[in-house]
C-alpha cells in the first residue's frame, strides 16, 4: 500500500514539474506577442519588389514582381518588432504612380490609422518618386501615428539586397512611440528622413536618399531609432487638405528651364487644361526672356505659376523680373504636389503663396 502511495506521489510530482515547465516555456512569449504593436504594410511596387536575372544585376531588372506577403516573408525577424499585416495597393515602378494611386493610398492609410489597434503604417515604394508620395502623404494624413516610406536600390535577387533591412527598419520606426508626431518619414539605409526635406540624389547608388540642407530626423543604431531633429513646417493634422472628398487632383505640370528655352511648353500646358505650372527655373528660379510672354499669358488665364529651382535646393527669392509665386525651398516635384493640393481648396494666389511657405 505504501509502495502504491509512493508511486502516486512520484507521478504527481513529475506531473507538476512537467506542467510547470510547460507553462514556464510558453508563458513568457504570450504577453510579448500580444503587446507587440500592429503595423500595416502597404505595398505599391518598385525595386524592393523587383527581381533580376543575376545577383549582380541592379539596373534593368523587373520592378513590382513580389507581392506584399512575399515581401513580409522575406524578413522573418519582423515578428520580433511588430505584428505585421500586408496589403497590395499597386505593384508598379514608381514612375507609374498616378494621382489615382496616391488618392487610394492616402484614403486607405487614413482608414487604417483611425483604427485604435493600428500603431503605424509602412509603405513600400519605388525610389524614383518615393519623395513625391511621401510629401503628398505628409500633407494629407490625418493622424500623428507614424507613417514610414521605404524602398530599395537593389532588387530582391541582388547580392546584399537592401530591401529586407529597409523593411525591418521602417517597421521598427512605424512601431515606435518615439516616432509619433514627426510627420511622414522616409527610412532607408539606417537613416530616418522627413518627407519634407528628403530627396533622391543619385540615380544608382545605395546611399541616394539625403536631406542636403536640413539634415535627417534621426538614425537607426542596432535597429533602434534615435531621433535628433524635427521639421518646423506644418504637416499632417495641421494642413487643410481632406482627401476623403477627392476623386481626382487638378493637373499641375513642371516645365524645366534651360538655355534657349521657349514659351511653347507653357502654351501647351495651358491648352491641355493645366490649372497650375511649376517652373523648374535655373538658379534661384530665374525664367528666360523667351518664356516670359507665355508665362504671363498663363497667369492672365488664371493658371497659378510657381517658381522653383532645377537645382533642387535653396530658397526662391522675390524678383520683379520674373513671374510666379515663390516655391519656398521645395524642389519642383514637391512644389507640384503641394500646388495640386492647394488648388483643391483655393484659387486665390495669396492663399496658395501662404501654403507654399507654411508647408
Ligand atoms: N524604377 C524604380 C522605381 O522607382 C527604381 C527603384 O525602385 O529603386 O520603381
Tab-separated table of C-alpha atoms and ligand atoms in Angstrom:
chain	number	residue	atom	x	y	z
A	1	UNK	CA	0.000	0.000	0.000
A	2	UNK	CA	2.812	2.409	0.986
A	3	UNK	CA	4.628	1.396	-2.214
A	4	UNK	CA	1.476	2.294	-4.146
A	5	UNK	CA	1.301	5.679	-2.320
A	6	UNK	CA	4.970	6.385	-3.174
A	7	UNK	CA	4.349	5.740	-6.885
A	8	UNK	CA	1.277	8.034	-6.887
A	9	UNK	CA	3.271	10.782	-5.109
A	10	UNK	CA	6.144	10.482	-7.590
A	11	UNK	CA	3.712	10.640	-10.512
A	12	UNK	CA	2.078	13.742	-9.014
A	13	UNK	CA	5.477	15.445	-8.565
A	14	UNK	CA	6.571	14.535	-12.107
A	15	UNK	CA	3.229	15.769	-13.433
A	16	UNK	CA	3.577	19.056	-11.512
A	17	UNK	CA	7.136	19.590	-12.783
A	18	UNK	CA	6.078	18.754	-16.331
A	19	UNK	CA	3.050	21.068	-16.293
A	20	UNK	CA	5.030	23.798	-14.555
A	21	UNK	CA	7.871	23.627	-17.028
A	22	UNK	CA	5.406	23.570	-19.920
A	23	UNK	CA	3.849	26.800	-18.599
A	24	UNK	CA	7.311	28.216	-17.983
A	25	UNK	CA	8.180	27.674	-21.646
A	26	UNK	CA	5.076	29.160	-23.217
A	27	UNK	CA	4.028	31.895	-20.801
A	28	UNK	CA	6.761	34.476	-21.304
A	29	UNK	CA	6.034	34.564	-25.027
A	30	UNK	CA	2.331	35.283	-24.675
A	31	UNK	CA	2.455	38.802	-23.217
A	32	UNK	CA	5.237	39.824	-25.628
A	33	UNK	CA	3.176	38.654	-28.615
A	34	UNK	CA	0.047	40.498	-27.539
A	35	UNK	CA	1.952	43.659	-26.613
A	36	UNK	CA	3.681	43.978	-29.972
A	37	UNK	CA	2.272	46.954	-31.887
A	38	UNK	CA	0.341	46.281	-35.098
A	39	UNK	CA	1.933	47.840	-38.192
A	40	UNK	CA	0.130	47.714	-41.554
A	41	UNK	CA	2.449	47.415	-44.552
A	42	UNK	CA	1.042	48.733	-47.840
A	43	UNK	CA	2.989	47.650	-50.913
A	44	UNK	CA	2.984	49.716	-54.115
A	45	UNK	CA	5.785	48.054	-56.144
A	46	UNK	CA	9.249	49.319	-57.104
A	47	UNK	CA	12.679	47.764	-56.988
A	48	UNK	CA	12.104	46.460	-53.466
A	49	UNK	CA	9.565	44.092	-55.046
A	50	UNK	CA	11.695	43.575	-58.157
A	51	UNK	CA	13.640	40.599	-59.460
A	52	UNK	CA	16.713	40.420	-61.688
A	53	UNK	CA	18.355	37.579	-63.537
A	54	UNK	CA	21.642	37.551	-61.629
A	55	UNK	CA	22.899	38.563	-58.193
A	56	UNK	CA	24.896	41.444	-59.705
A	57	UNK	CA	22.052	42.956	-61.729
A	58	UNK	CA	20.976	46.195	-60.073
A	59	UNK	CA	19.577	48.083	-63.098
A	60	UNK	CA	17.199	46.988	-65.843
A	61	UNK	CA	15.505	44.324	-63.640
A	62	UNK	CA	11.745	43.793	-63.434
A	63	UNK	CA	10.169	46.056	-60.772
A	64	UNK	CA	6.968	45.196	-58.914
A	65	UNK	CA	7.054	41.382	-59.042
A	66	UNK	CA	6.933	40.344	-55.349
A	67	UNK	CA	3.641	40.750	-53.523
A	68	UNK	CA	3.168	42.367	-50.109
A	69	UNK	CA	3.041	38.930	-48.463
A	70	UNK	CA	6.247	37.792	-50.160
A	71	UNK	CA	7.989	40.987	-49.014
A	72	UNK	CA	6.977	40.367	-45.409
A	73	UNK	CA	8.016	36.711	-45.553
A	74	UNK	CA	11.482	37.781	-46.699
A	75	UNK	CA	12.061	39.384	-43.265
A	76	UNK	CA	11.346	36.728	-40.600
A	77	UNK	CA	12.681	38.966	-37.793
A	78	UNK	CA	9.766	41.392	-38.331
A	79	UNK	CA	7.849	39.188	-35.882
A	80	UNK	CA	10.168	40.392	-33.101
A	81	UNK	CA	9.302	44.094	-33.539
A	82	UNK	CA	5.635	44.163	-34.590
A	83	UNK	CA	2.587	42.252	-35.654
A	84	UNK	CA	2.525	42.998	-39.361
A	85	UNK	CA	-0.192	42.681	-41.959
A	86	UNK	CA	0.355	43.276	-45.667
A	87	UNK	CA	-1.853	44.841	-48.345
A	88	UNK	CA	-1.217	45.390	-52.036
A	89	UNK	CA	-2.206	48.877	-53.219
A	90	UNK	CA	-0.459	48.657	-56.607
A	91	UNK	CA	2.529	46.781	-57.998
A	92	UNK	CA	4.240	49.252	-60.319
A	93	UNK	CA	7.553	51.023	-60.799
A	94	UNK	CA	7.179	54.404	-59.107
A	95	UNK	CA	7.397	56.246	-62.432
A	96	UNK	CA	3.889	54.808	-62.915
A	97	UNK	CA	2.395	56.054	-59.651
A	98	UNK	CA	-0.610	58.146	-60.691
A	99	UNK	CA	-2.783	60.649	-58.833
A	100	UNK	CA	-5.377	57.871	-58.626
A	101	UNK	CA	-2.937	55.588	-56.781
A	102	UNK	CA	-1.900	58.471	-54.490
A	103	UNK	CA	-5.520	59.088	-53.509
A	104	UNK	CA	-6.244	55.375	-52.997
A	105	UNK	CA	-3.142	55.012	-50.820
A	106	UNK	CA	-3.867	58.111	-48.731
A	107	UNK	CA	-7.506	57.156	-48.128
A	108	UNK	CA	-6.519	53.653	-47.033
A	109	UNK	CA	-3.827	54.976	-44.683
A	110	UNK	CA	-6.289	57.369	-43.043
A	111	UNK	CA	-8.749	54.483	-42.577
A	112	UNK	CA	-6.075	52.260	-41.030
A	113	UNK	CA	-4.715	54.944	-38.712
A	114	UNK	CA	-8.222	55.656	-37.423
A	115	UNK	CA	-8.297	52.078	-36.057
A	116	UNK	CA	-7.179	52.025	-32.405
A	117	UNK	CA	-5.284	48.737	-32.913
A	118	UNK	CA	-3.010	50.144	-35.650
A	119	UNK	CA	0.199	51.711	-34.315
A	120	UNK	CA	1.635	52.868	-37.630
A	121	UNK	CA	1.860	52.283	-41.372
A	122	UNK	CA	4.738	51.399	-43.693
A	123	UNK	CA	4.539	51.974	-47.448
A	124	UNK	CA	6.956	50.086	-49.702
A	125	UNK	CA	7.578	52.102	-52.869
A	126	UNK	CA	9.868	52.548	-55.833
A	127	UNK	CA	12.623	55.006	-55.015
A	128	UNK	CA	12.312	57.224	-58.118
A	129	UNK	CA	9.214	59.105	-56.983
A	130	UNK	CA	9.134	57.968	-53.345
A	131	UNK	CA	9.684	61.533	-52.107
A	132	UNK	CA	6.598	62.749	-54.018
A	133	UNK	CA	4.311	60.152	-52.437
A	134	UNK	CA	5.901	60.795	-49.031
A	135	UNK	CA	5.326	64.555	-49.283
A	136	UNK	CA	1.757	64.029	-50.562
A	137	UNK	CA	1.021	61.815	-47.544
A	138	UNK	CA	2.738	64.333	-45.267
A	139	UNK	CA	0.101	66.857	-46.368
A	140	UNK	CA	-2.992	64.637	-46.226
A	141	UNK	CA	-2.541	62.035	-43.463
A	142	UNK	CA	-4.815	62.979	-40.582
A	143	UNK	CA	-3.040	61.297	-37.689
A	144	UNK	CA	0.034	61.684	-35.504
A	145	UNK	CA	0.786	57.970	-35.778
A	146	UNK	CA	3.964	57.194	-37.735
A	147	UNK	CA	3.792	56.682	-41.494
A	148	UNK	CA	7.071	55.493	-43.000
A	149	UNK	CA	8.019	55.056	-46.651
A	150	UNK	CA	10.781	52.716	-47.674
A	151	UNK	CA	12.184	51.148	-50.828
A	152	UNK	CA	15.405	49.682	-52.056
A	153	UNK	CA	18.055	50.404	-54.636
A	154	UNK	CA	18.841	46.735	-55.266
A	155	UNK	CA	16.219	44.207	-56.373
A	156	UNK	CA	15.345	41.276	-54.116
A	157	UNK	CA	17.600	38.928	-56.137
A	158	UNK	CA	20.775	41.030	-55.761
A	159	UNK	CA	23.689	40.170	-53.511
A	160	UNK	CA	23.319	42.309	-50.374
A	161	UNK	CA	19.803	43.349	-51.366
A	162	UNK	CA	18.882	46.338	-49.195
A	163	UNK	CA	15.108	45.684	-49.205
A	164	UNK	CA	14.817	43.327	-46.203
A	165	UNK	CA	16.845	45.517	-43.829
A	166	UNK	CA	14.997	48.641	-45.025
A	167	UNK	CA	11.636	46.936	-44.359
A	168	UNK	CA	12.772	45.871	-40.888
A	169	UNK	CA	13.955	49.405	-40.086
A	170	UNK	CA	10.799	51.021	-41.499
A	171	UNK	CA	8.513	48.713	-39.490
A	172	UNK	CA	10.615	49.339	-36.380
A	173	UNK	CA	10.190	53.107	-36.761
A	174	UNK	CA	6.454	52.777	-37.536
A	175	UNK	CA	6.026	50.662	-34.379
A	176	UNK	CA	7.950	53.098	-32.211
A	177	UNK	CA	6.064	55.511	-29.893
A	178	UNK	CA	9.008	57.940	-30.220
A	179	UNK	CA	8.190	58.316	-33.930
A	180	UNK	CA	4.724	59.799	-33.320
A	181	UNK	CA	4.038	63.378	-34.386
A	182	UNK	CA	7.107	63.668	-36.628
A	183	UNK	CA	5.273	63.801	-39.950
A	184	UNK	CA	5.672	61.246	-42.707
A	185	UNK	CA	9.159	59.732	-42.739
A	186	UNK	CA	11.478	58.127	-45.280
A	187	UNK	CA	13.585	55.302	-43.862
A	188	UNK	CA	16.375	53.622	-45.843
A	189	UNK	CA	19.943	52.707	-45.156
A	190	UNK	CA	19.905	53.423	-41.376
A	191	UNK	CA	18.639	56.990	-41.923
A	192	UNK	CA	15.301	58.481	-40.847
A	193	UNK	CA	14.458	61.465	-43.061
A	194	UNK	CA	11.445	63.761	-43.258
A	195	UNK	CA	9.120	63.690	-46.267
A	196	UNK	CA	9.535	67.490	-46.478
A	197	UNK	CA	13.304	67.553	-46.906
A	198	UNK	CA	14.487	64.131	-48.061
A	199	UNK	CA	15.206	63.644	-51.754
A	200	UNK	CA	16.763	61.067	-54.071
A	201	UNK	CA	20.191	62.403	-55.021
A	202	UNK	CA	21.873	59.640	-57.022
A	203	UNK	CA	20.394	57.531	-59.830
A	204	UNK	CA	22.030	54.247	-58.851
A	205	UNK	CA	23.915	54.241	-55.543
A	206	UNK	CA	22.671	52.790	-52.268
A	207	UNK	CA	23.099	55.975	-50.198
A	208	UNK	CA	20.919	58.007	-52.549
A	209	UNK	CA	18.337	59.428	-50.082
A	210	UNK	CA	19.643	62.585	-48.481
A	211	UNK	CA	18.418	65.683	-46.810
A	212	UNK	CA	21.045	68.090	-48.124
A	213	UNK	CA	20.389	71.373	-46.269
A	214	UNK	CA	18.179	70.353	-43.412
A	215	UNK	CA	19.573	67.089	-42.139
A	216	UNK	CA	17.987	63.833	-41.111
A	217	UNK	CA	15.436	63.388	-38.350
A	218	UNK	CA	17.494	60.563	-36.918
A	219	UNK	CA	19.403	57.333	-37.337
A	220	UNK	CA	18.807	53.657	-36.563
A	221	UNK	CA	21.526	52.052	-34.494
A	222	UNK	CA	21.236	48.303	-33.846
A	223	UNK	CA	17.714	48.685	-35.195
A	224	UNK	CA	16.796	51.215	-32.500
A	225	UNK	CA	15.569	54.627	-33.778
A	226	UNK	CA	17.398	57.660	-32.380
A	227	UNK	CA	15.703	60.982	-33.198
A	228	UNK	CA	17.644	64.264	-33.296
A	229	UNK	CA	15.701	66.975	-35.143
A	230	UNK	CA	12.127	67.957	-36.026
A	231	UNK	CA	10.530	69.676	-39.019
A	232	UNK	CA	9.392	73.264	-38.382
A	233	UNK	CA	6.880	73.357	-41.272
A	234	UNK	CA	3.232	72.394	-40.729
A	235	UNK	CA	2.306	68.845	-41.685
A	236	UNK	CA	-0.314	66.014	-41.450
A	237	UNK	CA	-3.045	67.090	-38.979
A	238	UNK	CA	-2.013	70.767	-39.324
A	239	UNK	CA	-2.943	71.131	-43.024
A	240	UNK	CA	-6.404	71.913	-44.503
A	241	UNK	CA	-6.353	69.108	-47.113
A	242	UNK	CA	-9.025	66.410	-46.996
A	243	UNK	CA	-8.565	63.519	-49.433
A	244	UNK	CA	-11.770	61.809	-48.318
A	245	UNK	CA	-13.662	64.285	-50.512
A	246	UNK	CA	-11.399	63.926	-53.566
A	247	UNK	CA	-11.682	61.577	-56.555
A	248	UNK	CA	-9.102	63.373	-58.688
A	249	UNK	CA	-6.448	66.065	-58.425
A	250	UNK	CA	-6.013	69.160	-60.595
A	251	UNK	CA	-3.464	68.984	-63.406
A	252	UNK	CA	-0.182	70.640	-62.494
A	253	UNK	CA	2.802	70.415	-64.843
A	254	UNK	CA	6.501	71.041	-64.291
A	255	UNK	CA	8.442	72.878	-67.007
A	256	UNK	CA	12.227	72.660	-66.872
A	257	UNK	CA	14.266	75.803	-67.547
A	258	UNK	CA	17.390	75.710	-69.711
A	259	UNK	CA	19.322	77.866	-72.180
A	260	UNK	CA	17.419	78.833	-75.332
A	261	UNK	CA	14.104	77.547	-73.962
A	262	UNK	CA	10.831	78.908	-75.319
A	263	UNK	CA	7.240	79.523	-74.316
A	264	UNK	CA	5.578	76.758	-76.294
A	265	UNK	CA	5.580	74.198	-73.458
A	266	UNK	CA	3.718	76.736	-71.282
A	267	UNK	CA	1.224	77.309	-74.120
A	268	UNK	CA	0.765	73.539	-74.491
A	269	UNK	CA	0.229	73.020	-70.749
A	270	UNK	CA	-2.436	75.741	-70.651
A	271	UNK	CA	-4.115	74.370	-73.795
A	272	UNK	CA	-4.165	70.931	-72.137
A	273	UNK	CA	-6.029	72.311	-69.143
A	274	UNK	CA	-3.281	72.736	-66.540
A	275	UNK	CA	-4.516	74.680	-63.532
A	276	UNK	CA	-1.010	75.078	-62.203
A	277	UNK	CA	2.525	75.164	-63.593
A	278	UNK	CA	5.715	74.742	-61.598
A	279	UNK	CA	8.713	76.368	-63.246
A	280	UNK	CA	11.872	74.383	-62.534
A	281	UNK	CA	13.808	77.580	-63.154
A	282	UNK	CA	17.558	77.995	-63.398
A	283	UNK	CA	19.468	79.120	-60.282
A	284	UNK	CA	17.177	80.844	-57.812
A	285	UNK	CA	14.106	80.274	-60.010
A	286	UNK	CA	15.094	82.543	-62.926
A	287	UNK	CA	12.968	82.466	-66.099
A	288	UNK	CA	14.344	83.345	-69.540
A	289	UNK	CA	13.065	86.301	-71.566
A	290	UNK	CA	11.976	83.789	-74.218
A	291	UNK	CA	9.469	82.175	-71.821
A	292	UNK	CA	8.094	85.252	-70.031
A	293	UNK	CA	5.350	86.197	-72.586
A	294	UNK	CA	3.844	82.690	-72.369
A	295	UNK	CA	4.127	82.608	-68.575
A	296	UNK	CA	2.322	85.979	-68.464
A	297	UNK	CA	-0.429	84.604	-70.753
A	298	UNK	CA	-0.843	81.563	-68.468
A	299	UNK	CA	-1.203	83.722	-65.353
A	300	UNK	CA	-3.681	86.017	-67.136
A	301	UNK	CA	-5.826	82.942	-67.858
A	302	UNK	CA	-5.931	82.117	-64.124
A	303	UNK	CA	-3.241	79.425	-64.099
A	304	UNK	CA	-1.199	79.515	-60.877
A	305	UNK	CA	2.514	79.584	-61.697
A	306	UNK	CA	5.076	78.714	-59.014
A	307	UNK	CA	8.803	79.362	-59.361
A	308	UNK	CA	11.171	76.719	-58.038
A	309	UNK	CA	14.717	75.729	-58.913
A	310	UNK	CA	16.061	72.922	-61.053
A	311	UNK	CA	18.955	72.803	-58.525
A	312	UNK	CA	16.562	71.230	-56.038
A	313	UNK	CA	17.952	73.099	-53.041
A	314	UNK	CA	17.741	76.640	-51.704
A	315	UNK	CA	15.059	79.304	-51.342
A	316	UNK	CA	13.443	81.201	-54.205
A	317	UNK	CA	13.734	84.957	-53.574
A	318	UNK	CA	11.309	87.700	-54.690
A	319	UNK	CA	12.435	89.154	-58.030
A	320	UNK	CA	10.274	91.562	-60.044
A	321	UNK	CA	11.990	90.401	-63.250
A	322	UNK	CA	10.211	87.039	-63.049
A	323	UNK	CA	6.608	85.824	-62.898
A	324	UNK	CA	5.062	83.449	-60.380
A	325	UNK	CA	4.628	82.610	-56.713
A	326	UNK	CA	7.687	81.640	-54.689
A	327	UNK	CA	8.145	77.917	-54.170
A	328	UNK	CA	9.943	78.411	-50.829
A	329	UNK	CA	12.698	75.757	-50.756
A	330	UNK	CA	10.539	72.974	-52.224
A	331	UNK	CA	12.126	71.133	-55.121
A	332	UNK	CA	9.971	71.220	-58.303
A	333	UNK	CA	8.440	67.767	-57.807
A	334	UNK	CA	7.376	68.581	-54.230
A	335	UNK	CA	6.147	72.071	-55.248
A	336	UNK	CA	3.899	70.296	-57.790
A	337	UNK	CA	2.439	68.020	-55.078
A	338	UNK	CA	1.657	70.991	-52.814
A	339	UNK	CA	0.227	73.080	-55.675
A	340	UNK	CA	-2.135	70.235	-56.678
A	341	UNK	CA	-3.448	70.031	-53.125
A	342	UNK	CA	-3.594	73.816	-52.668
A	343	UNK	CA	-5.768	74.045	-55.805
A	344	UNK	CA	-8.266	71.635	-54.221
A	345	UNK	CA	-9.064	74.261	-51.591
A	346	UNK	CA	-8.430	77.650	-53.261
A	347	UNK	CA	-7.648	79.523	-56.477
A	348	UNK	CA	-6.508	82.584	-54.576
A	349	UNK	CA	-2.792	83.222	-55.320
A	350	UNK	CA	-2.176	84.851	-51.915
A	351	UNK	CA	-3.543	81.813	-50.073
A	352	UNK	CA	-1.512	79.481	-52.249
A	353	UNK	CA	1.594	81.574	-51.543
A	354	UNK	CA	0.980	81.267	-47.789
A	355	UNK	CA	0.706	77.493	-48.123
A	356	UNK	CA	3.954	77.317	-50.098
A	357	UNK	CA	5.713	78.939	-47.143
A	358	UNK	CA	3.842	77.122	-44.366
A	359	UNK	CA	4.007	73.505	-45.551
B	1	LIG	N1	12.377	52.473	-61.118
B	1	LIG	C1	12.286	52.003	-59.763
B	1	LIG	C2	11.072	52.638	-59.122
B	1	LIG	O1	11.104	53.768	-58.738
B	1	LIG	C3	13.525	52.321	-59.016
B	1	LIG	C4	13.526	51.887	-57.582
B	1	LIG	O2	12.550	51.458	-57.009
B	1	LIG	O3	14.602	51.990	-56.981
B	1	LIG	O4	10.081	51.988	-59.002
